[in-house]
Coordinates of C-alpha atoms and ligand atoms in Angstrom, one line a residue:
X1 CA 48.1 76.5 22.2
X2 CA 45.7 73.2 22.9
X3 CA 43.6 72.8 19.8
X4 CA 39.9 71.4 19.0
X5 CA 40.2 67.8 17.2
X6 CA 38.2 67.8 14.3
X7 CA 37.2 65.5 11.7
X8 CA 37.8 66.1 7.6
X9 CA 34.5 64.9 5.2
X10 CA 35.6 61.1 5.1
X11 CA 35.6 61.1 9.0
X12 CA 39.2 60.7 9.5
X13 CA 39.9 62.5 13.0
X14 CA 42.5 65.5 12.7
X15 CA 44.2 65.7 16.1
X16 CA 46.8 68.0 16.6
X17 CA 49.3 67.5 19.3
X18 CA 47.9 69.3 22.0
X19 CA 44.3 68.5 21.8
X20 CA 41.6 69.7 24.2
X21 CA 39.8 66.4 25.3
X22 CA 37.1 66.8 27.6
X23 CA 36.8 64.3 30.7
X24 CA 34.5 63.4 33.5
X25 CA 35.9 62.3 36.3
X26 CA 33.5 60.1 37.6
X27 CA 31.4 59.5 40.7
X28 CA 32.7 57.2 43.7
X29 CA 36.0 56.1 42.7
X30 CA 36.6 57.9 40.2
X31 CA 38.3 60.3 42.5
X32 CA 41.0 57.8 42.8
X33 CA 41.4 56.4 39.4
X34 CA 41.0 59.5 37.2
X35 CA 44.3 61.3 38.9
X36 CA 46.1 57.4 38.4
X37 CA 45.3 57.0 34.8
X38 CA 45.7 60.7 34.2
X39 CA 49.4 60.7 35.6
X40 CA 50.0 57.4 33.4
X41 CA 48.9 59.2 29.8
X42 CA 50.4 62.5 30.2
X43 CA 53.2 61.0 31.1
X44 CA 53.0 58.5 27.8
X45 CA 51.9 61.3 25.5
X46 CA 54.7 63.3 26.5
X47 CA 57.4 61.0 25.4
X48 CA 56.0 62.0 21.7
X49 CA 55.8 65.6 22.0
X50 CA 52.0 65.4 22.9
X51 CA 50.0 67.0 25.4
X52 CA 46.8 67.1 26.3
X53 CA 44.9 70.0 27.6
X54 CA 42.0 67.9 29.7
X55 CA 38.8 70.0 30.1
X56 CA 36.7 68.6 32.8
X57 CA 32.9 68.6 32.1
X58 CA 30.2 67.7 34.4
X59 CA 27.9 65.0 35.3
X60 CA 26.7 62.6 37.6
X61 CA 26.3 63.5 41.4
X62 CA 28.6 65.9 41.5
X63 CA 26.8 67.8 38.2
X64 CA 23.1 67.1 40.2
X65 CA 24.2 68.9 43.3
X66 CA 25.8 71.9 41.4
X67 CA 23.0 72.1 38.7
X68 CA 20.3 69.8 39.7
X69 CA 20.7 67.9 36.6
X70 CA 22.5 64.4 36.7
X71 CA 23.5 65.1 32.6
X72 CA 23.7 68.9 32.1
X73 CA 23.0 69.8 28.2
X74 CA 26.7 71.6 28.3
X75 CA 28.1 68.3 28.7
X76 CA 26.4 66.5 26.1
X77 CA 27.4 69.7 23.9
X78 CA 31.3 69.5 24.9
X79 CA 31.5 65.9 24.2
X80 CA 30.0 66.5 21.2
X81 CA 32.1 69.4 20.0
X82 CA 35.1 68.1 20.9
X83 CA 35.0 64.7 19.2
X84 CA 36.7 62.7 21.7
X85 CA 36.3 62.4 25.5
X86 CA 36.6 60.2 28.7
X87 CA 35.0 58.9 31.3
X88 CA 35.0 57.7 34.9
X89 CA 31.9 55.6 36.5
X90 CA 28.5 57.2 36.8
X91 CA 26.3 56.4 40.2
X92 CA 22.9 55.8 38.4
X93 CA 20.2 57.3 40.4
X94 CA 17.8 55.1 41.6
X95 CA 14.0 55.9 41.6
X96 CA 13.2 58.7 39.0
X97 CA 15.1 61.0 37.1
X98 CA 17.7 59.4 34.2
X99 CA 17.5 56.1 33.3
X100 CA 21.3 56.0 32.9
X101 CA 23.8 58.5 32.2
X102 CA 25.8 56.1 30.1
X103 CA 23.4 55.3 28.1
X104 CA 21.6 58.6 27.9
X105 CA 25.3 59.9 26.5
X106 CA 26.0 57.0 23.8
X107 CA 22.5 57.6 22.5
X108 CA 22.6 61.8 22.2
X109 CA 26.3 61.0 20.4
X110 CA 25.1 58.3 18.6
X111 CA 28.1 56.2 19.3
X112 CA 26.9 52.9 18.3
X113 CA 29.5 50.5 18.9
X114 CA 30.1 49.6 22.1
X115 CA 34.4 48.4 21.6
X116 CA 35.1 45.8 24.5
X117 CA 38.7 44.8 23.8
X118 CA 39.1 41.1 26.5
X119 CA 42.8 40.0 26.6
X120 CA 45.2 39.0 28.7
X121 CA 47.7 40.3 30.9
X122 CA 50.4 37.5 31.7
X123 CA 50.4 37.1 35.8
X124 CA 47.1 38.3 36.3
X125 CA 45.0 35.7 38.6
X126 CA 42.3 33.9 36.7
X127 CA 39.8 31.5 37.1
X128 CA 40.6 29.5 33.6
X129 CA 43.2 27.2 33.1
X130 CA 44.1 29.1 29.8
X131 CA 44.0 32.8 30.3
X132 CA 46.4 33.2 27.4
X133 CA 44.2 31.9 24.9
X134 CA 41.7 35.1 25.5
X135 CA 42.1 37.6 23.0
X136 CA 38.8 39.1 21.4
X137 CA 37.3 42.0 20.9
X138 CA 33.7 42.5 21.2
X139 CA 31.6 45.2 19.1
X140 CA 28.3 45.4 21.0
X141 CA 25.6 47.3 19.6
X142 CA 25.2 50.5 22.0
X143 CA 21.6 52.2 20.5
X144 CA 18.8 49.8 20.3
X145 CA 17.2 46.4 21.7
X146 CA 16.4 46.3 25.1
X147 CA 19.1 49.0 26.3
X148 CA 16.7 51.3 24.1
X149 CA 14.6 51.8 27.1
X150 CA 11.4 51.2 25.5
X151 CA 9.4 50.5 28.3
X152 CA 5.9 50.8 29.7
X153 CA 5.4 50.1 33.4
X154 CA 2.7 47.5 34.4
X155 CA -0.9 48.6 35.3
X156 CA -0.9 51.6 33.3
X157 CA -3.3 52.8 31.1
X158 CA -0.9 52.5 27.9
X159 CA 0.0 48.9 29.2
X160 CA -3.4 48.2 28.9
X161 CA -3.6 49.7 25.5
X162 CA -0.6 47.6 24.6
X163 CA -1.8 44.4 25.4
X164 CA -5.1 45.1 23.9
X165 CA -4.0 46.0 20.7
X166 CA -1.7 43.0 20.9
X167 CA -4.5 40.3 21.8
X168 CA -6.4 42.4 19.3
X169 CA -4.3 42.4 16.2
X170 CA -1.8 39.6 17.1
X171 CA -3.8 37.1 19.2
X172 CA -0.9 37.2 21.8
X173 CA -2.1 36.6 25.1
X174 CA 0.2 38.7 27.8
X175 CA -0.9 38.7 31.6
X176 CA -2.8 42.1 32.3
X177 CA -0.9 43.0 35.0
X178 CA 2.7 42.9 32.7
X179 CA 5.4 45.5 32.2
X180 CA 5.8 45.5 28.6
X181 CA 9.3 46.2 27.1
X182 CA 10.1 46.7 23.3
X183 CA 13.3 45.7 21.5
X184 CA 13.4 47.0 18.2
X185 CA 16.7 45.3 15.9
X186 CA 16.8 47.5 12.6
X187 CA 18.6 47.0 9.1
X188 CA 20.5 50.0 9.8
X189 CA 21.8 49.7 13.2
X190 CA 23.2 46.2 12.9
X191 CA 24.4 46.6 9.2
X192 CA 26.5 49.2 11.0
X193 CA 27.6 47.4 13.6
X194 CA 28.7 44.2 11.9
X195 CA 31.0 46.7 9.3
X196 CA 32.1 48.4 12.2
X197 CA 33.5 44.9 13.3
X198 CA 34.8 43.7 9.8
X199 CA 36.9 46.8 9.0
X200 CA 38.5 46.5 12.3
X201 CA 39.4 42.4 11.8
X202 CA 40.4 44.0 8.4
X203 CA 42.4 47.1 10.1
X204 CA 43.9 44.9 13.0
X205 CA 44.5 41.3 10.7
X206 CA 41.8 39.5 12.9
X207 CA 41.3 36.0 11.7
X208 CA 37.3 36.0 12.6
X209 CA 34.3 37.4 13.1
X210 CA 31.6 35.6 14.7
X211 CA 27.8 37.0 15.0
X212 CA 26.5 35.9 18.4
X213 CA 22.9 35.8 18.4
X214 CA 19.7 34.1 19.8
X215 CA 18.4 34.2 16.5
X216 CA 16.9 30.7 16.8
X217 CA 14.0 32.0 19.3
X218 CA 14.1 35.7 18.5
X219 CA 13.5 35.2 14.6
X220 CA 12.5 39.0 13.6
X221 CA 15.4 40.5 15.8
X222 CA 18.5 38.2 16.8
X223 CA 17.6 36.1 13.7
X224 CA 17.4 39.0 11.4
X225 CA 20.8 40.5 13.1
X226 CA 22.6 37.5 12.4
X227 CA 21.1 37.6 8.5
X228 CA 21.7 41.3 8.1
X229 CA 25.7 40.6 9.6
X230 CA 25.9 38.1 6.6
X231 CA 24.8 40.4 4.0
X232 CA 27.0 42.7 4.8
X233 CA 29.9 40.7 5.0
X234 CA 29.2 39.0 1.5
X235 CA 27.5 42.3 -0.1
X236 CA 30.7 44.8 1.4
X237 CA 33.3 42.6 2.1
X238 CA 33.7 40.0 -0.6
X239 CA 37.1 41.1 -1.2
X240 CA 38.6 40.3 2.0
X241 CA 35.8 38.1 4.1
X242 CA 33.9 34.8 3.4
X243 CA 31.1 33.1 5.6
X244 CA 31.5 29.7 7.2
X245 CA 28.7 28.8 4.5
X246 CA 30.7 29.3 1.5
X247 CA 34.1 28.0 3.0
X248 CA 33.2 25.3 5.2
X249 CA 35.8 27.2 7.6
X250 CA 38.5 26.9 5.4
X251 CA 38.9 31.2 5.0
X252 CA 42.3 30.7 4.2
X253 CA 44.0 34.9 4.4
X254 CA 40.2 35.8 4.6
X255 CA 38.2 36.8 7.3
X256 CA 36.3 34.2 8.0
X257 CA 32.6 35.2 9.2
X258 CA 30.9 32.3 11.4
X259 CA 28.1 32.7 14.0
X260 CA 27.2 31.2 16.6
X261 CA 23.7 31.0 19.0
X262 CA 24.3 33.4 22.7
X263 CA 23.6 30.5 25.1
X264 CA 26.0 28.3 23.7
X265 CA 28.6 30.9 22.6
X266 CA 29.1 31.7 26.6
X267 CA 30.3 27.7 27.3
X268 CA 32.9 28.1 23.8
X269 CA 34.4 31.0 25.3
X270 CA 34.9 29.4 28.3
X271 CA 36.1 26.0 26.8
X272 CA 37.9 27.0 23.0
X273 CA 38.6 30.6 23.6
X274 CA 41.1 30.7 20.9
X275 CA 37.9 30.0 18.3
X276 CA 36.8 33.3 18.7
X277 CA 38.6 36.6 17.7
X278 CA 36.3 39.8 16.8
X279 CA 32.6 39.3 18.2
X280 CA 29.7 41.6 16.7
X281 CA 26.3 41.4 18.6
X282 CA 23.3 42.9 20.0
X283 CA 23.2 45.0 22.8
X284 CA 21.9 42.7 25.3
X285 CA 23.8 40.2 24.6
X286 CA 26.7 42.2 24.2
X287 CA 26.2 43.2 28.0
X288 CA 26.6 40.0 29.2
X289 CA 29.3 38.8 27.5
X290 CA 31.7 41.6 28.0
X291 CA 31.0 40.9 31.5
X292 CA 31.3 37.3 31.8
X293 CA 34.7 37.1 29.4
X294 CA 36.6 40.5 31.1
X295 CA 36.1 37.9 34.2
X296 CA 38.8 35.4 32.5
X297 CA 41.3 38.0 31.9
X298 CA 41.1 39.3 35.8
X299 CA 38.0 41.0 35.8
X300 CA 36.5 44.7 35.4
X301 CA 39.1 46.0 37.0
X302 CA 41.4 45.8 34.5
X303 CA 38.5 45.9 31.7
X304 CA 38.2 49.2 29.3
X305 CA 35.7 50.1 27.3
X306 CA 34.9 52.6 24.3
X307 CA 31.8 54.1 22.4
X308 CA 32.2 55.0 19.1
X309 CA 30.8 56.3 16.1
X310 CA 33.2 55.7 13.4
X311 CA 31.5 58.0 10.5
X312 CA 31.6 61.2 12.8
X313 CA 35.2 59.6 14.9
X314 CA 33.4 60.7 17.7
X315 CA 33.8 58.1 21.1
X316 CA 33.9 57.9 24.7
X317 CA 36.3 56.4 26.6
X318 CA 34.9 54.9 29.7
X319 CA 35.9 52.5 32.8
X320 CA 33.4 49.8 32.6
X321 CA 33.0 49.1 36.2
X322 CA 31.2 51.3 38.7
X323 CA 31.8 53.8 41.3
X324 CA 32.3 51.2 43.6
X325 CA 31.0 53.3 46.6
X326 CA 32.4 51.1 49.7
X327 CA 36.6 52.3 48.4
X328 CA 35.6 56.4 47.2
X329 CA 39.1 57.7 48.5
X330 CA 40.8 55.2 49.8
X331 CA 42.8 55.0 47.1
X332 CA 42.9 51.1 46.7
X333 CA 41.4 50.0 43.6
X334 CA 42.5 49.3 40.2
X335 CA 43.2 52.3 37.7
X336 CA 43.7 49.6 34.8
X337 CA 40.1 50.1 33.5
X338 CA 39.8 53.4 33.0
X339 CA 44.1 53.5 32.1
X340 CA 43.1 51.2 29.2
X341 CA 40.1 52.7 28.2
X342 CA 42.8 55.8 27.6
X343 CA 44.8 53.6 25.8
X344 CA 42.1 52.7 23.5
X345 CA 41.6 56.9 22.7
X346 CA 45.1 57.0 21.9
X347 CA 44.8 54.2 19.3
X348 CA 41.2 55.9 18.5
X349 CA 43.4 59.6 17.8
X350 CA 46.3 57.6 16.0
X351 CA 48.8 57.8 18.7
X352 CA 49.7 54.2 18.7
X353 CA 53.1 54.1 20.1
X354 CA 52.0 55.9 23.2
X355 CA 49.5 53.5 23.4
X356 CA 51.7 50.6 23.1
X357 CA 54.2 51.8 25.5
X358 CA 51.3 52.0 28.5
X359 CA 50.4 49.0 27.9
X360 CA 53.7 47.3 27.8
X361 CA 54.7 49.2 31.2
X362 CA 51.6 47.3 32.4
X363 CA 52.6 43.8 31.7
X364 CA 55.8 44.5 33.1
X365 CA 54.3 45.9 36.5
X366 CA 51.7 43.1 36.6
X367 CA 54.4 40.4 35.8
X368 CA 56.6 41.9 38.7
X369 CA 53.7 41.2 40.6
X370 CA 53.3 45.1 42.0
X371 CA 49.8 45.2 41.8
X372 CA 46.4 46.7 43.5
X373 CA 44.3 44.6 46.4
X374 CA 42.2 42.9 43.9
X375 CA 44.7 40.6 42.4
X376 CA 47.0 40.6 45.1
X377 CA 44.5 39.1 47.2
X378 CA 44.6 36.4 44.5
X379 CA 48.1 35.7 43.8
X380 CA 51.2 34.4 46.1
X381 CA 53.7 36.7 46.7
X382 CA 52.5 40.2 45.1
X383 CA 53.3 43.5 46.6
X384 CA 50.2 44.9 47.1
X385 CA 50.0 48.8 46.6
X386 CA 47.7 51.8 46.2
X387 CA 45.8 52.9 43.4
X388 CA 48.1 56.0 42.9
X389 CA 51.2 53.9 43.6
X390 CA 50.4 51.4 41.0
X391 CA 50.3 54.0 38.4
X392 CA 53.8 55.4 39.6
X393 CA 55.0 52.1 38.8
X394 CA 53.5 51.9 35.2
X395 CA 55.1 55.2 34.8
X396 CA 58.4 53.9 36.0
X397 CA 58.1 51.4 33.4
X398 CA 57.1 53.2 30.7
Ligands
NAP1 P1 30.7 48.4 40.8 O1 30.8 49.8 41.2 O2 31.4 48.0 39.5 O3 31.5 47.5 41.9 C1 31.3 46.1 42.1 C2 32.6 45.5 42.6 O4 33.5 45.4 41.5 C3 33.3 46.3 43.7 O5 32.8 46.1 44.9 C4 34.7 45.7 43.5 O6 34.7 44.3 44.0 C5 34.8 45.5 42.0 N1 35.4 46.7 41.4 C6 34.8 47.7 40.7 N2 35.7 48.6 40.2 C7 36.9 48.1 40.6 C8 38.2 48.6 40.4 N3 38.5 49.7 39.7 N4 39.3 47.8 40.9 C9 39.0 46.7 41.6 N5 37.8 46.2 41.8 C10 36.7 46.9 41.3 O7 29.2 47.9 40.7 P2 28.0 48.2 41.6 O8 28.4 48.3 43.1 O9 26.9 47.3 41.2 O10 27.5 49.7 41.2 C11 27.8 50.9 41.9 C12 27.3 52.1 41.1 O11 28.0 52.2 39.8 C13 25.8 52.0 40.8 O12 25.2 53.3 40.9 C14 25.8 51.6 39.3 O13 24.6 52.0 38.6 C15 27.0 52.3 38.8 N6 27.6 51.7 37.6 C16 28.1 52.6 36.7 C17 28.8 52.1 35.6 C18 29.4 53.1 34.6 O14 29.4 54.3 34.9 N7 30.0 52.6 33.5 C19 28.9 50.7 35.3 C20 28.3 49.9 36.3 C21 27.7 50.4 37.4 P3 35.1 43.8 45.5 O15 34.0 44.3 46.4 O16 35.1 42.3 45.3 O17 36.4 44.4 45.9

């Protein structure tokens, strides 16, 4: 009989071996890719005894034709009860109505850090001389800064109030005819954050953890993030960390916690890649990065992605691309984001060896060069093949 997951006082996940996980499949592509990655982890969790009883949930178009909501309250609700769940792409809508589903969903669950795991699959085509040498993780903070939404649209009456009160009580002189955003950086939120990302280089023996910032403009937010990542690390994590401050970068078996400003941080990841391991940041930042280093290891269609709160175990698992409208049902592109994204649940539900074996079957399909149109376009001598064919092949392998 499939079972709840549930989560004891210390927010250790119980999962039983036939857990109900709730998914949406997704909007666009996500007809193609959900089936692929589907076939590929029942297949995995079976080897182990497990089996998953998926529950499929609404949202997106397919929700806003049925209900007229683009996020039904059921949804939020399931995902919630349930602990764990997955996701395929979300079409935004444009004009009106939600700002975005993703982020509408990470900040009802309150799943804070936003888990981008960047490595490398030998054979996959990349614009770096040194693929290899990528292997971070990034924790990106999911709830506040700009992503928050705080937003006031230009030539409004409260824009006007804003910008009075600011020339008023600040001196600041802003244009009259701006759209104001706010970006609000707390204590709490990137305390959280930065010991989300220290007890997983703990967990996972990660040799660093840099704090990537623009702290030297943004004093009060970036600047305090980067002060507030410190203090954790020296005021929680004594024991096992030490900052580039008190070791000269000599950590020794410690973690060593550096940091480093955002602008220059995207050229070293691009030039010394192996100087960076676990990342914490703000959610801006965060953004950008995820994007711009997934695009060294072959892009976002192999990229996953997770939200998670790890004091309630809840998280979503989600493909970080988007629906991709122009290839909805032709089943031709890449299942590997939203496949790895699965992978990542496993790990997030303890089932490690299943997760371990998908990924391995995956290196060996890539390296056998049986892969989807987006790399094959890119490499000599692949075998291109459909999105539903390429997860055959991972199952083959697995
Ligand atoms: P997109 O859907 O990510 O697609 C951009 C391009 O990325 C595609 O044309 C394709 O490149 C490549 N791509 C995406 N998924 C791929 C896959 N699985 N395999 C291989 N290549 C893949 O971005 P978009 O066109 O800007 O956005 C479309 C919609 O998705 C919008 O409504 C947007 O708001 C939404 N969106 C949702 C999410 C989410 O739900 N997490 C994230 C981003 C965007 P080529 O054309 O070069 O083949």
């Amino acid at each position: 009989m499939p079972e709840k997951i549930t989560v004891d006082d210390n927010g250790n996940l119980i999962v039983p071996d036939d857990p109900i996980v709730p998914f949406i499949q997704g909007d666009g592509i996500g007809v193609d890719i959900w089936p692929a990655a589907k076939t590929v982890l029942d297949e995995a969790a079976a080897k182990y005894g497990k089996h998953i009883a998926w529950k499929e949930v609404a949202a997106g178009e397919k929700a806003y034709k049925d209900t007229g909501e683009w996020l039904p309250k059921e949804t939020l609700e399931t995902f919630s009860e349930y602990v764990v769940g997955i996701k395929g792409p979300l079409t935004t809508p444009v004009g009106g109505g939600i700002r975005s589903l993703n982020v509408a969903l990470r900040q009802a669950l309150d799943l804070y850090v936003c888990l981008r795991p960047i490595r490398y699959f030998s054979g996959v085509p990349s614009p770096v001389k040194h693929p290899e040498k990528v292997d971070m993780v990034i924790f990106r903070e999911n709830t506040e800064d700009v992503y928050a939404g705080l937003e006031v649209e230009a030539a409004t009456s409260v824009a006007a109030k804003m910008i009075s009160f600011f020339s008023e009580t600040l001196g600041w002189e802003i244009r009259s005819d701006s759209g104001i955003g706010i970006k609000p950086v707390s204590a709490y939120a990137s305390k959280r954050l930065v010991r989300a990302a220290l007890n997983y280089a703990k967990k996972h023996n990660r040799r660093s953890v840099t704090l990537v910032h623009k702290g030297n403009i943004q004093k009060f937010t970036e600047g305090a993030f980067r002060m507030w990542g410190y203090e954790v690390a020296h005021d929680e994590f004594a024991d096992c960390a030490v900052s580039w401050d008190e070791c000269g970068g000599e950590a020794g078996d410690k973690i060593l916690v550096k940091d480093t400003i955002a602008d220059i941080t995207f050229q070293q990841v691009l030039t010394r890649p192996d100087e960076f391991d676990v990342i914490a940041t703000t959610n801006l930042n965060g953004d950008y990065l995820s994007d711009a280093l997934a695009a060294q290891v072959g892009g976002i269609g192999i990229a996953p992605g997770a939200n998670i709160n790890y004091e309630t175990g809840r998280g979503v698992f989600e493909a970080t691309h988007g629906t991709a409208p122009k290839y909805a049902g032709a089943d031709k592109v890449n299942p590997g984001s939203l496949l790895l994204s699965g992978v990542l649940m496993f790990e997030h539900l303890g089932w490690g060896e299943a997760a371990q074996d998908i990924v391995r079957a995956m290196e060996r399909t890539i390296a056998e060069k049986i892969v989807t149109y987006d790399f094959s376009r890119l490499m000599d001598g692949a075998k291109e093949v459909r999105c539903s064919e390429f997860a055959m092949e991972v199952v083959k392998r697995l």
